[in-house]
Coordinates of N, CA and C in Angstrom, one line a residue:
X1 N 54.2 72.1 -19.5 CA 54.4 70.6 -20.3 C 54.0 69.6 -19.1
X2 N 54.2 69.8 -17.8 CA 53.7 69.0 -16.8 C 52.1 68.9 -16.9
X3 N 51.6 69.9 -16.8 CA 50.1 69.8 -17.0 C 49.7 69.1 -17.9
X4 N 50.1 69.2 -19.2 CA 49.5 68.6 -20.2 C 49.7 67.2 -20.0
X5 N 50.6 66.6 -19.5 CA 51.1 65.3 -19.5 C 50.2 64.9 -18.4
X6 N 50.1 65.4 -17.3 CA 49.0 65.0 -16.3 C 47.4 64.9 -16.9
X7 N 47.2 65.8 -17.6 CA 46.0 66.1 -18.4 C 45.7 64.7 -19.2
X8 N 46.7 64.6 -19.9 CA 46.4 63.0 -21.0 C 46.1 62.0 -20.1
X9 N 47.2 61.8 -19.1 CA 47.0 60.3 -18.1 C 45.5 60.6 -17.6
X10 N 44.9 61.8 -17.2 CA 43.4 61.8 -16.7 C 42.6 61.6 -17.8
X11 N 42.8 62.2 -19.0 CA 42.0 62.0 -20.2 C 42.0 60.4 -20.5
X12 N 43.2 59.5 -20.5 CA 42.9 57.9 -21.0 C 42.1 57.4 -19.7
X13 N 42.1 58.2 -18.5 CA 41.1 57.1 -17.5 C 39.6 57.5 -17.7
X14 N 39.4 58.4 -18.3 CA 37.8 58.9 -18.9 C 37.2 57.9 -19.9
X15 N 36.4 57.5 -19.8 CA 35.5 56.9 -21.2 C 34.6 57.6 -21.5
X16 N 34.4 57.1 -23.0 CA 33.2 57.8 -23.9 C 31.9 57.5 -23.4
X17 N 31.2 58.4 -23.3 CA 29.7 57.9 -23.2 C 29.4 57.8 -21.7
X18 N 30.3 57.8 -20.8 CA 30.3 57.4 -19.3 C 30.7 58.5 -18.6
X19 N 30.2 58.8 -17.5 CA 30.5 59.9 -16.5 C 31.2 59.2 -15.4
X20 N 32.2 59.7 -15.1 CA 33.4 59.1 -14.2 C 33.6 60.0 -12.9
X21 N 33.8 59.6 -11.6 CA 34.1 60.3 -10.5 C 35.7 60.6 -10.8
X22 N 36.1 61.9 -10.2 CA 37.3 62.8 -10.5 C 37.8 62.8 -9.1
X23 N 39.2 62.2 -9.0 CA 39.7 62.5 -7.7 C 40.2 63.8 -7.4
X24 N 40.1 64.5 -6.3 CA 40.5 65.8 -6.1 C 41.8 66.4 -6.5
X25 N 42.8 65.4 -6.5 CA 44.2 65.6 -6.8 C 44.5 66.0 -8.2
X26 N 43.1 65.7 -9.0 CA 43.2 65.9 -10.5 C 42.5 66.8 -11.2
X27 N 42.2 68.0 -10.1 CA 41.3 68.8 -10.3 C 41.9 70.1 -11.3
X28 N 43.2 70.2 -11.2 CA 44.0 71.3 -12.2 C 44.2 70.4 -13.4
X29 N 44.3 69.3 -13.7 CA 44.4 68.7 -15.0 C 43.0 68.9 -15.8
X30 N 41.8 68.5 -14.7 CA 40.4 68.5 -15.0 C 40.2 70.1 -15.7
X31 N 40.4 70.8 -15.2 CA 40.1 72.2 -15.7 C 40.9 72.6 -16.9
X32 N 42.0 72.1 -17.1 CA 42.6 72.3 -18.2 C 42.1 71.5 -19.4
X33 N 41.8 70.3 -19.0 CA 40.7 69.7 -20.1 C 39.5 69.9 -20.6
X34 N 39.0 70.7 -19.3 CA 37.4 71.4 -19.7 C 37.5 72.5 -20.5
X35 N 38.6 73.5 -20.0 CA 38.6 74.7 -20.6 C 39.0 74.6 -22.2
X36 N 39.7 73.6 -22.5 CA 39.8 73.2 -24.1 C 38.8 72.3 -24.7
X37 N 37.8 72.0 -23.9 CA 36.7 71.3 -24.6 C 36.9 69.9 -24.7
X38 N 38.0 69.4 -24.1 CA 38.5 68.0 -24.1 C 37.4 66.8 -23.0
X39 N 36.7 67.7 -22.0 CA 36.0 67.0 -21.1 C 34.8 67.9 -20.9
X40 N 33.6 67.1 -20.4 CA 32.6 67.7 -19.8 C 32.5 67.5 -18.4
X41 N 32.4 68.6 -17.8 CA 32.6 68.3 -16.2 C 31.2 68.7 -15.5
X42 N 30.9 67.8 -14.4 CA 29.8 68.6 -13.7 C 29.7 68.0 -12.2
X43 N 29.0 68.4 -11.4 CA 28.9 68.3 -10.0 C 27.5 67.6 -9.6
X44 N 27.5 66.4 -9.2 CA 26.7 65.6 -8.8 C 26.9 64.8 -7.4
X45 N 25.6 65.0 -6.5 CA 25.8 64.5 -5.0 C 27.2 65.0 -4.6
X46 N 27.5 66.0 -4.7 CA 28.7 66.7 -4.2 C 30.0 66.1 -4.6
X47 N 30.0 65.4 -6.0 CA 31.5 65.0 -6.2 C 31.4 65.6 -7.7
X48 N 32.8 65.9 -7.9 CA 33.1 66.2 -9.5 C 33.0 65.0 -10.3
X49 N 32.2 65.4 -11.4 CA 32.4 64.1 -12.2 C 32.7 64.5 -13.8
X50 N 33.4 63.8 -14.5 CA 33.7 64.3 -16.2 C 33.5 63.1 -16.9
X51 N 33.4 63.5 -18.2 CA 33.2 62.8 -19.1 C 33.9 63.3 -20.3
X52 N 34.7 62.5 -21.3 CA 35.7 62.8 -22.2 C 34.7 63.1 -23.6
X53 N 34.9 64.1 -24.3 CA 34.2 64.5 -25.3 C 34.9 64.0 -26.4
X54 N 34.3 64.0 -27.7 CA 34.8 63.7 -29.0 C 36.2 64.2 -29.1
X55 N 36.3 65.6 -29.1 CA 37.4 66.2 -29.1 C 38.7 65.6 -28.2
X56 N 38.3 65.3 -27.0 CA 39.1 64.9 -26.1 C 39.7 63.5 -26.7
X57 N 39.0 62.7 -27.1 CA 39.3 61.4 -27.6 C 40.4 61.8 -28.8
X58 N 40.0 62.7 -29.4 CA 40.7 62.9 -30.7 C 42.2 63.5 -30.1
X59 N 42.2 64.2 -29.3 CA 43.5 64.9 -28.6 C 44.3 63.9 -28.1
X60 N 43.7 62.8 -27.1 CA 44.2 61.9 -26.6 C 45.0 60.9 -27.7
X61 N 44.4 60.8 -28.9 CA 44.8 59.8 -29.8 C 46.1 60.5 -30.4
X62 N 45.9 61.8 -30.8 CA 46.8 62.3 -31.5 C 48.2 62.6 -30.6
X63 N 47.8 62.9 -29.4 CA 49.2 63.2 -28.3 C 49.4 62.2 -27.6
X64 N 48.9 61.4 -27.2 CA 49.4 60.2 -26.2 C 49.2 59.0 -26.8
X65 N 48.6 58.7 -28.0 CA 48.5 57.5 -28.6 C 47.5 56.5 -27.8
X66 N 46.6 57.4 -27.0 CA 45.1 56.6 -26.3 C 44.1 56.7 -27.2
X67 N 43.6 55.7 -26.9 CA 42.0 55.7 -27.8 C 41.1 55.7 -26.7

């Protein structure tokens, strides 16, 4: 349950249509989101980048009341 809570917090910091740099301390939560299709993850210039997917937005809205 804690991982899902951390994932929802991270998901709320990601924006639709914009790639954001992710803190290394959030990698476990990011992998959780990626594996469920809630975030697209890439590496650019040695940094891990993520973008919230449409499924991620829906999940955040449903589970955390976040848009």
